[in-house]
JSON list of C-alpha atoms in Angstrom, two decimals:
[
{"chain": "A", "resi": 178, "resn": "MET", "atom": "CA", "xyz": [-2.40, 9.28, -56.39]},
{"chain": "A", "resi": 179, "resn": "ARG", "atom": "CA", "xyz": [-5.37, 7.19, -55.71]},
{"chain": "A", "resi": 180, "resn": "ALA", "atom": "CA", "xyz": [-3.04, 4.24, -54.28]},
{"chain": "A", "resi": 181, "resn": "LEU", "atom": "CA", "xyz": [-1.48, 6.95, -52.02]},
{"chain": "A", "resi": 182, "resn": "ARG", "atom": "CA", "xyz": [-4.97, 7.95, -50.61]},
{"chain": "A", "resi": 183, "resn": "LEU", "atom": "CA", "xyz": [-6.03, 4.03, -50.09]},
{"chain": "A", "resi": 184, "resn": "THR", "atom": "CA", "xyz": [-2.66, 3.38, -48.26]},
{"chain": "A", "resi": 185, "resn": "LEU", "atom": "CA", "xyz": [-3.32, 6.39, -46.05]},
{"chain": "A", "resi": 186, "resn": "ILE", "atom": "CA", "xyz": [-6.88, 5.62, -45.31]},
{"chain": "A", "resi": 187, "resn": "PHE", "atom": "CA", "xyz": [-5.54, 1.98, -44.70]},
{"chain": "A", "resi": 188, "resn": "LEU", "atom": "CA", "xyz": [-2.89, 3.14, -42.21]},
{"chain": "A", "resi": 189, "resn": "CYS", "atom": "CA", "xyz": [-5.44, 5.49, -40.49]},
{"chain": "A", "resi": 190, "resn": "CYS", "atom": "CA", "xyz": [-7.75, 2.50, -39.86]},
{"chain": "A", "resi": 191, "resn": "LEU", "atom": "CA", "xyz": [-5.03, 0.42, -38.91]},
{"chain": "A", "resi": 192, "resn": "ILE", "atom": "CA", "xyz": [-3.73, 3.01, -36.30]},
{"chain": "A", "resi": 193, "resn": "GLY", "atom": "CA", "xyz": [-7.31, 3.48, -35.21]},
{"chain": "A", "resi": 194, "resn": "SER", "atom": "CA", "xyz": [-8.28, 0.04, -34.40]},
{"chain": "A", "resi": 195, "resn": "GLY", "atom": "CA", "xyz": [-4.87, -0.80, -32.84]},
{"chain": "A", "resi": 196, "resn": "SER", "atom": "CA", "xyz": [-5.47, 1.59, -30.23]},
{"chain": "A", "resi": 197, "resn": "ALA", "atom": "CA", "xyz": [-8.96, 0.47, -29.09]},
{"chain": "A", "resi": 198, "resn": "GLN", "atom": "CA", "xyz": [-8.64, -1.87, -26.16]},
{"chain": "A", "resi": 199, "resn": "HIS", "atom": "CA", "xyz": [-11.40, -4.05, -24.81]},
{"chain": "A", "resi": 200, "resn": "LEU", "atom": "CA", "xyz": [-11.23, -5.59, -21.16]},
{"chain": "A", "resi": 201, "resn": "GLU", "atom": "CA", "xyz": [-13.52, -8.44, -20.61]},
{"chain": "A", "resi": 202, "resn": "ASN", "atom": "CA", "xyz": [-14.22, -10.83, -17.62]},
{"chain": "A", "resi": 203, "resn": "ILE", "atom": "CA", "xyz": [-13.27, -8.26, -15.12]},
{"chain": "A", "resi": 204, "resn": "ASP", "atom": "CA", "xyz": [-14.22, -9.46, -11.58]},
{"chain": "A", "resi": 205, "resn": "GLU", "atom": "CA", "xyz": [-14.22, -6.11, -9.77]},
{"chain": "A", "resi": 206, "resn": "ILE", "atom": "CA", "xyz": [-14.13, -2.51, -10.53]},
{"chain": "A", "resi": 207, "resn": "GLY", "atom": "CA", "xyz": [-13.07, 0.44, -8.06]},
{"chain": "A", "resi": 208, "resn": "ASN", "atom": "CA", "xyz": [-13.31, 4.22, -8.66]},
{"chain": "A", "resi": 209, "resn": "PHE", "atom": "CA", "xyz": [-11.27, 6.57, -10.39]},
{"chain": "A", "resi": 210, "resn": "ASN", "atom": "CA", "xyz": [-8.62, 8.34, -8.32]},
{"chain": "A", "resi": 211, "resn": "GLU", "atom": "CA", "xyz": [-5.76, 10.47, -9.90]},
{"chain": "A", "resi": 212, "resn": "GLY", "atom": "CA", "xyz": [-7.00, 9.52, -13.37]},
{"chain": "A", "resi": 213, "resn": "LEU", "atom": "CA", "xyz": [-6.63, 5.77, -12.48]},
{"chain": "A", "resi": 214, "resn": "LEU", "atom": "CA", "xyz": [-9.26, 3.03, -12.10]},
{"chain": "A", "resi": 215, "resn": "ALA", "atom": "CA", "xyz": [-8.38, -0.32, -10.32]},
{"chain": "A", "resi": 216, "resn": "ILE", "atom": "CA", "xyz": [-9.81, -3.53, -12.14]},
{"chain": "A", "resi": 217, "resn": "ASN", "atom": "CA", "xyz": [-9.61, -6.99, -10.79]},
{"chain": "A", "resi": 218, "resn": "LYS", "atom": "CA", "xyz": [-9.26, -10.19, -12.96]},
{"chain": "A", "resi": 219, "resn": "ASN", "atom": "CA", "xyz": [-8.68, -13.44, -11.62]},
{"chain": "A", "resi": 220, "resn": "ASN", "atom": "CA", "xyz": [-7.59, -12.34, -8.37]},
{"chain": "A", "resi": 221, "resn": "SER", "atom": "CA", "xyz": [-4.80, -9.98, -9.67]},
{"chain": "A", "resi": 222, "resn": "TRP", "atom": "CA", "xyz": [-5.18, -5.90, -9.87]},
{"chain": "A", "resi": 223, "resn": "GLY", "atom": "CA", "xyz": [-4.30, -3.68, -12.64]},
{"chain": "A", "resi": 224, "resn": "PHE", "atom": "CA", "xyz": [-5.15, 0.04, -13.38]},
{"chain": "A", "resi": 225, "resn": "ILE", "atom": "CA", "xyz": [-6.46, 1.48, -16.38]},
{"chain": "A", "resi": 226, "resn": "ASP", "atom": "CA", "xyz": [-6.52, 5.18, -17.37]},
{"chain": "A", "resi": 227, "resn": "VAL", "atom": "CA", "xyz": [-9.50, 7.44, -18.44]},
{"chain": "A", "resi": 228, "resn": "ASN", "atom": "CA", "xyz": [-9.36, 6.10, -21.89]},
{"chain": "A", "resi": 229, "resn": "GLY", "atom": "CA", "xyz": [-9.55, 2.37, -21.01]},
{"chain": "A", "resi": 230, "resn": "THR", "atom": "CA", "xyz": [-5.96, 1.69, -21.49]},
{"chain": "A", "resi": 231, "resn": "LEU", "atom": "CA", "xyz": [-4.28, -0.61, -19.02]},
{"chain": "A", "resi": 232, "resn": "VAL", "atom": "CA", "xyz": [-1.14, 1.52, -17.68]},
{"chain": "A", "resi": 233, "resn": "VAL", "atom": "CA", "xyz": [-0.61, -0.92, -14.79]},
{"chain": "A", "resi": 234, "resn": "ASP", "atom": "CA", "xyz": [-0.66, -4.42, -15.72]},
{"chain": "A", "resi": 235, "resn": "PHE", "atom": "CA", "xyz": [-2.29, -6.86, -13.52]},
{"chain": "A", "resi": 236, "resn": "ARG", "atom": "CA", "xyz": [-0.28, -8.07, -10.50]},
{"chain": "A", "resi": 237, "resn": "THR", "atom": "CA", "xyz": [-1.10, -10.29, -7.37]},
{"chain": "A", "resi": 238, "resn": "ASP", "atom": "CA", "xyz": [0.89, -8.17, -4.97]},
{"chain": "A", "resi": 239, "resn": "ILE", "atom": "CA", "xyz": [-1.28, -5.08, -5.15]},
{"chain": "A", "resi": 240, "resn": "ALA", "atom": "CA", "xyz": [-3.10, -4.56, -1.77]},
{"chain": "A", "resi": 241, "resn": "ALA", "atom": "CA", "xyz": [-6.63, -3.60, -1.16]},
{"chain": "A", "resi": 242, "resn": "PRO", "atom": "CA", "xyz": [-7.71, -1.97, 2.02]},
{"chain": "A", "resi": 243, "resn": "HIS", "atom": "CA", "xyz": [-10.29, -3.73, 3.80]},
{"chain": "A", "resi": 244, "resn": "GLY", "atom": "CA", "xyz": [-13.71, -3.30, 2.19]},
{"chain": "A", "resi": 245, "resn": "HIS", "atom": "CA", "xyz": [-12.40, -0.88, -0.58]},
{"chain": "A", "resi": 246, "resn": "SER", "atom": "CA", "xyz": [-10.41, -1.25, -3.84]},
{"chain": "A", "resi": 247, "resn": "PRO", "atom": "CA", "xyz": [-6.83, -0.31, -4.36]},
{"chain": "A", "resi": 248, "resn": "ILE", "atom": "CA", "xyz": [-6.04, 3.41, -5.30]},
{"chain": "A", "resi": 249, "resn": "TYR", "atom": "CA", "xyz": [-3.28, 5.65, -6.41]},
{"chain": "A", "resi": 250, "resn": "SER", "atom": "CA", "xyz": [-2.95, 8.37, -4.19]},
{"chain": "A", "resi": 251, "resn": "ASN", "atom": "CA", "xyz": [-0.15, 11.02, -4.25]},
{"chain": "A", "resi": 252, "resn": "GLY", "atom": "CA", "xyz": [1.17, 8.81, -7.25]},
{"chain": "A", "resi": 253, "resn": "LEU", "atom": "CA", "xyz": [1.68, 5.56, -5.07]},
{"chain": "A", "resi": 254, "resn": "CYS", "atom": "CA", "xyz": [-0.44, 2.54, -4.74]},
{"chain": "A", "resi": 255, "resn": "LEU", "atom": "CA", "xyz": [-0.01, 0.07, -1.72]},
{"chain": "A", "resi": 256, "resn": "ILE", "atom": "CA", "xyz": [1.41, -3.39, -2.38]},
{"chain": "A", "resi": 257, "resn": "LYS", "atom": "CA", "xyz": [2.01, -6.35, -0.37]},
{"chain": "A", "resi": 258, "resn": "GLU", "atom": "CA", "xyz": [4.40, -9.28, 0.03]},
{"chain": "A", "resi": 259, "resn": "ILE", "atom": "CA", "xyz": [4.49, -12.17, 2.48]},
{"chain": "A", "resi": 260, "resn": "ARG", "atom": "CA", "xyz": [7.74, -13.35, 4.19]},
{"chain": "A", "resi": 261, "resn": "GLU", "atom": "CA", "xyz": [7.79, -15.81, 6.80]},
{"chain": "A", "resi": 262, "resn": "ASN", "atom": "CA", "xyz": [4.10, -15.89, 6.88]},
{"chain": "A", "resi": 263, "resn": "ILE", "atom": "CA", "xyz": [3.83, -12.26, 7.79]},
{"chain": "A", "resi": 264, "resn": "TRP", "atom": "CA", "xyz": [2.40, -9.61, 5.37]},
{"chain": "A", "resi": 265, "resn": "TYR", "atom": "CA", "xyz": [4.46, -6.61, 4.86]},
{"chain": "A", "resi": 266, "resn": "TYR", "atom": "CA", "xyz": [3.44, -3.41, 2.78]},
{"chain": "A", "resi": 267, "resn": "GLY", "atom": "CA", "xyz": [5.15, -0.93, 0.77]},
{"chain": "A", "resi": 268, "resn": "TYR", "atom": "CA", "xyz": [4.32, 1.31, -2.28]},
{"chain": "A", "resi": 269, "resn": "ILE", "atom": "CA", "xyz": [4.62, 1.17, -6.24]},
{"chain": "A", "resi": 270, "resn": "ASN", "atom": "CA", "xyz": [4.57, 4.09, -8.54]},
{"chain": "A", "resi": 271, "resn": "THR", "atom": "CA", "xyz": [2.23, 4.61, -11.48]},
{"chain": "A", "resi": 272, "resn": "LYS", "atom": "CA", "xyz": [4.79, 2.74, -13.78]},
{"chain": "A", "resi": 273, "resn": "GLY", "atom": "CA", "xyz": [4.73, -0.19, -11.36]},
{"chain": "A", "resi": 274, "resn": "ASP", "atom": "CA", "xyz": [8.16, 0.38, -9.85]},
{"chain": "A", "resi": 275, "resn": "LEU", "atom": "CA", "xyz": [8.54, -0.36, -6.10]},
{"chain": "A", "resi": 276, "resn": "VAL", "atom": "CA", "xyz": [9.62, 3.03, -4.57]},
{"chain": "A", "resi": 277, "resn": "ILE", "atom": "CA", "xyz": [8.94, 2.41, -0.93]},
{"chain": "A", "resi": 278, "resn": "PRO", "atom": "CA", "xyz": [9.98, -1.15, 0.13]},
{"chain": "A", "resi": 279, "resn": "ALA", "atom": "CA", "xyz": [7.53, -3.56, 1.90]},
{"chain": "A", "resi": 280, "resn": "GLU", "atom": "CA", "xyz": [8.60, -3.05, 5.47]},
{"chain": "A", "resi": 281, "resn": "TYR", "atom": "CA", "xyz": [5.59, -2.10, 7.42]},
{"chain": "A", "resi": 282, "resn": "ILE", "atom": "CA", "xyz": [3.13, -4.56, 9.03]},
{"chain": "A", "resi": 283, "resn": "VAL", "atom": "CA", "xyz": [0.21, -2.31, 8.58]},
{"chain": "A", "resi": 284, "resn": "ALA", "atom": "CA", "xyz": [-0.07, 0.54, 6.08]},
{"chain": "A", "resi": 285, "resn": "THR", "atom": "CA", "xyz": [-2.64, 3.04, 4.61]},
{"chain": "A", "resi": 286, "resn": "ALA", "atom": "CA", "xyz": [-2.93, 4.59, 1.19]},
{"chain": "A", "resi": 287, "resn": "PHE", "atom": "CA", "xyz": [-1.48, 8.01, 0.93]},
{"chain": "A", "resi": 288, "resn": "GLU", "atom": "CA", "xyz": [-3.54, 10.91, 1.96]},
{"chain": "A", "resi": 289, "resn": "ASN", "atom": "CA", "xyz": [-2.70, 14.62, 2.16]},
{"chain": "A", "resi": 290, "resn": "ASP", "atom": "CA", "xyz": [1.00, 13.33, 0.80]},
{"chain": "A", "resi": 291, "resn": "TYR", "atom": "CA", "xyz": [1.41, 11.16, 4.03]},
{"chain": "A", "resi": 292, "resn": "ALA", "atom": "CA", "xyz": [0.66, 7.58, 4.96]},
{"chain": "A", "resi": 293, "resn": "ARG", "atom": "CA", "xyz": [0.20, 5.96, 8.38]},
{"chain": "A", "resi": 294, "resn": "VAL", "atom": "CA", "xyz": [2.31, 3.07, 8.89]},
{"chain": "A", "resi": 295, "resn": "ILE", "atom": "CA", "xyz": [3.30, 0.56, 11.68]},
{"chain": "A", "resi": 296, "resn": "LYS", "atom": "CA", "xyz": [6.83, -0.52, 11.47]},
{"chain": "A", "resi": 297, "resn": "PRO", "atom": "CA", "xyz": [8.16, -3.53, 13.48]},
{"chain": "A", "resi": 298, "resn": "TYR", "atom": "CA", "xyz": [11.50, -3.39, 15.23]},
{"chain": "A", "resi": 299, "resn": "LYS", "atom": "CA", "xyz": [13.71, -6.07, 16.77]},
{"chain": "A", "resi": 300, "resn": "THR", "atom": "CA", "xyz": [14.57, -4.21, 19.99]},
{"chain": "A", "resi": 301, "resn": "GLU", "atom": "CA", "xyz": [16.89, -6.69, 21.98]},
{"chain": "A", "resi": 302, "resn": "VAL", "atom": "CA", "xyz": [18.06, -10.03, 22.77]},
{"chain": "A", "resi": 303, "resn": "ILE", "atom": "CA", "xyz": [16.79, -11.17, 26.19]},
{"chain": "A", "resi": 304, "resn": "GLY", "atom": "CA", "xyz": [18.53, -14.38, 26.61]},
{"chain": "A", "resi": 305, "resn": "THR", "atom": "CA", "xyz": [19.02, -17.75, 25.02]},
{"chain": "A", "resi": 306, "resn": "ASN", "atom": "CA", "xyz": [16.62, -20.68, 24.80]},
{"chain": "A", "resi": 307, "resn": "MET", "atom": "CA", "xyz": [17.57, -24.35, 25.33]},
{"chain": "A", "resi": 308, "resn": "LEU", "atom": "CA", "xyz": [18.64, -24.78, 21.95]},
{"chain": "A", "resi": 309, "resn": "GLY", "atom": "CA", "xyz": [21.11, -22.09, 22.26]},
{"chain": "A", "resi": 310, "resn": "LYS", "atom": "CA", "xyz": [18.98, -19.50, 19.86]},
{"chain": "A", "resi": 311, "resn": "ASP", "atom": "CA", "xyz": [18.67, -15.97, 20.98]},
{"chain": "A", "resi": 312, "resn": "ILE", "atom": "CA", "xyz": [15.16, -14.98, 22.45]},
{"chain": "A", "resi": 313, "resn": "VAL", "atom": "CA", "xyz": [14.55, -11.49, 20.77]},
{"chain": "A", "resi": 314, "resn": "SER", "atom": "CA", "xyz": [12.13, -8.92, 21.95]},
{"chain": "A", "resi": 315, "resn": "TYR", "atom": "CA", "xyz": [10.09, -7.07, 19.23]},
{"chain": "A", "resi": 316, "resn": "SER", "atom": "CA", "xyz": [8.11, -3.69, 19.25]},
{"chain": "A", "resi": 317, "resn": "TYR", "atom": "CA", "xyz": [6.35, -1.61, 16.87]},
{"chain": "A", "resi": 318, "resn": "HIS", "atom": "CA", "xyz": [5.66, 1.94, 16.24]},
{"chain": "A", "resi": 319, "resn": "GLU", "atom": "CA", "xyz": [3.03, 3.86, 14.38]},
{"chain": "A", "resi": 320, "resn": "LEU", "atom": "CA", "xyz": [4.50, 6.38, 12.07]},
{"chain": "A", "resi": 321, "resn": "LEU", "atom": "CA", "xyz": [3.62, 9.01, 9.58]},
{"chain": "A", "resi": 322, "resn": "ILE", "atom": "CA", "xyz": [5.55, 8.67, 6.28]},
{"chain": "A", "resi": 323, "resn": "THR", "atom": "CA", "xyz": [6.27, 11.03, 3.34]},
{"chain": "A", "resi": 324, "resn": "THR", "atom": "CA", "xyz": [6.15, 9.82, -0.52]},
{"chain": "A", "resi": 325, "resn": "THR", "atom": "CA", "xyz": [10.02, 9.41, -0.20]},
{"chain": "A", "resi": 326, "resn": "ASN", "atom": "CA", "xyz": [9.75, 6.99, 2.81]},
{"chain": "A", "resi": 327, "resn": "LYS", "atom": "CA", "xyz": [10.75, 9.58, 5.42]},
{"chain": "A", "resi": 328, "resn": "MET", "atom": "CA", "xyz": [9.19, 9.67, 8.83]},
{"chain": "A", "resi": 329, "resn": "ALA", "atom": "CA", "xyz": [7.47, 13.08, 9.14]},
{"chain": "A", "resi": 330, "resn": "LEU", "atom": "CA", "xyz": [5.98, 12.13, 12.57]},
{"chain": "A", "resi": 331, "resn": "HIS", "atom": "CA", "xyz": [6.35, 9.55, 15.29]},
{"chain": "A", "resi": 332, "resn": "ILE", "atom": "CA", "xyz": [2.46, 8.87, 16.19]},
{"chain": "A", "resi": 333, "resn": "SER", "atom": "CA", "xyz": [2.91, 6.27, 18.79]},
{"chain": "A", "resi": 334, "resn": "GLY", "atom": "CA", "xyz": [5.11, 3.60, 20.36]},
{"chain": "A", "resi": 335, "resn": "PRO", "atom": "CA", "xyz": [6.96, 1.60, 21.22]},
{"chain": "A", "resi": 336, "resn": "HIS", "atom": "CA", "xyz": [4.40, -1.09, 21.85]},
{"chain": "A", "resi": 337, "resn": "ASN", "atom": "CA", "xyz": [5.11, -4.70, 22.58]},
{"chain": "A", "resi": 338, "resn": "LEU", "atom": "CA", "xyz": [4.82, -6.95, 19.32]},
{"chain": "A", "resi": 339, "resn": "TRP", "atom": "CA", "xyz": [4.16, -10.71, 19.66]},
{"chain": "A", "resi": 340, "resn": "TYR", "atom": "CA", "xyz": [6.17, -11.93, 16.63]},
{"chain": "A", "resi": 341, "resn": "TYR", "atom": "CA", "xyz": [4.47, -15.37, 16.65]},
{"chain": "A", "resi": 342, "resn": "LYS", "atom": "CA", "xyz": [0.84, -13.96, 16.72]},
{"chain": "A", "resi": 343, "resn": "LEU", "atom": "CA", "xyz": [2.10, -12.05, 13.60]},
{"chain": "A", "resi": 344, "resn": "LYS", "atom": "CA", "xyz": [2.95, -15.30, 12.14]},
{"chain": "A", "resi": 345, "resn": "LEU", "atom": "CA", "xyz": [-0.54, -16.81, 12.90]},
{"chain": "A", "resi": 346, "resn": "GLN", "atom": "CA", "xyz": [-2.35, -13.38, 11.74]},
{"chain": "A", "resi": 347, "resn": "GLN", "atom": "CA", "xyz": [-3.64, -13.03, 15.30]},
{"chain": "A", "resi": 348, "resn": "ASP", "atom": "CA", "xyz": [-3.92, -9.80, 17.13]},
{"chain": "A", "resi": 349, "resn": "LEU", "atom": "CA", "xyz": [-2.53, -7.68, 14.38]},
{"chain": "A", "resi": 350, "resn": "PRO", "atom": "CA", "xyz": [-1.48, -4.33, 15.39]},
{"chain": "A", "resi": 351, "resn": "MET", "atom": "CA", "xyz": [-3.98, -1.45, 14.28]},
{"chain": "A", "resi": 352, "resn": "ILE", "atom": "CA", "xyz": [-3.57, 2.21, 13.32]},
{"chain": "A", "resi": 353, "resn": "HIS", "atom": "CA", "xyz": [-5.19, 4.20, 15.85]},
{"chain": "A", "resi": 354, "resn": "SER", "atom": "CA", "xyz": [-4.72, 7.52, 14.26]},
{"chain": "A", "resi": 355, "resn": "THR", "atom": "CA", "xyz": [-7.01, 9.51, 11.72]},
{"chain": "A", "resi": 356, "resn": "PHE", "atom": "CA", "xyz": [-6.46, 12.67, 9.71]},
{"chain": "A", "resi": 357, "resn": "ILE", "atom": "CA", "xyz": [-8.71, 15.35, 10.97]},
{"chain": "A", "resi": 358, "resn": "SER", "atom": "CA", "xyz": [-7.36, 18.21, 8.49]},
{"chain": "A", "resi": 359, "resn": "PRO", "atom": "CA", "xyz": [-4.37, 18.28, 6.07]},
{"chain": "A", "resi": 360, "resn": "HIS", "atom": "CA", "xyz": [-1.97, 18.86, 8.81]},
{"chain": "A", "resi": 361, "resn": "LEU", "atom": "CA", "xyz": [-3.63, 17.40, 12.11]},
{"chain": "A", "resi": 362, "resn": "ILE", "atom": "CA", "xyz": [-3.89, 13.69, 13.20]},
{"chain": "A", "resi": 363, "resn": "ALA", "atom": "CA", "xyz": [-6.05, 12.59, 15.90]},
{"chain": "A", "resi": 364, "resn": "VAL", "atom": "CA", "xyz": [-4.83, 9.64, 17.86]},
{"chain": "A", "resi": 365, "resn": "LYS", "atom": "CA", "xyz": [-6.86, 7.45, 20.03]},
{"chain": "A", "resi": 366, "resn": "GLU", "atom": "CA", "xyz": [-4.84, 5.82, 23.22]},
{"chain": "A", "resi": 367, "resn": "ALA", "atom": "CA", "xyz": [-6.52, 4.17, 26.06]},
{"chain": "A", "resi": 368, "resn": "ASP", "atom": "CA", "xyz": [-10.00, 5.65, 25.41]},
{"chain": "A", "resi": 369, "resn": "ARG", "atom": "CA", "xyz": [-8.65, 9.18, 25.16]},
{"chain": "A", "resi": 370, "resn": "TRP", "atom": "CA", "xyz": [-7.72, 11.61, 22.21]},
{"chain": "A", "resi": 371, "resn": "LYS", "atom": "CA", "xyz": [-4.60, 13.50, 21.51]},
{"chain": "A", "resi": 372, "resn": "ILE", "atom": "CA", "xyz": [-4.33, 15.85, 18.55]},
{"chain": "A", "resi": 373, "resn": "LEU", "atom": "CA", "xyz": [-0.74, 15.97, 16.79]},
{"chain": "A", "resi": 374, "resn": "LYS", "atom": "CA", "xyz": [0.39, 18.77, 14.39]},
{"chain": "A", "resi": 375, "resn": "ILE", "atom": "CA", "xyz": [2.27, 17.69, 11.26]},
{"chain": "A", "resi": 376, "resn": "GLU", "atom": "CA", "xyz": [5.44, 20.15, 10.88]}
]
């Protein structure tokens, strides 16, 4: 009987000590949102829960909005990937699975079940150059998307997109809309505002 008690005490101590997790050498700490906190270590972001358990492992593709740490909002977090020297943005879920592909050249965190994004489009072939390669015209649209990557609202566009400037990271398009309520968006165009209702 005494041996059984000692075994049970040993197992409880082993289980208790195994669940404690210490995270050290953290470079940056964000704020809790939806029960998850972003932490940065060696230029990689991960997320811990309220118990300090690492629930989304450190990865280099998690995107932090300018001047802020990454967050989960509506169960999704912004990620980035570079293709042909152009950053594209998408979203992962709380398991770290890609749920919205990286197809946007500018994107925000989700807010009120929507994200504001800028999507590039190849619009037309306008001729060929001296090497016989197609000269292509590009444009972009500012959109409001849902957590399932469906377009909820066309905010603005088409606007001309200079693809070579994208590759040089110059004159990047900017999002010109902002939420003013859960179902209203204000958009600034040419020093004037318009208000759009999300249906």
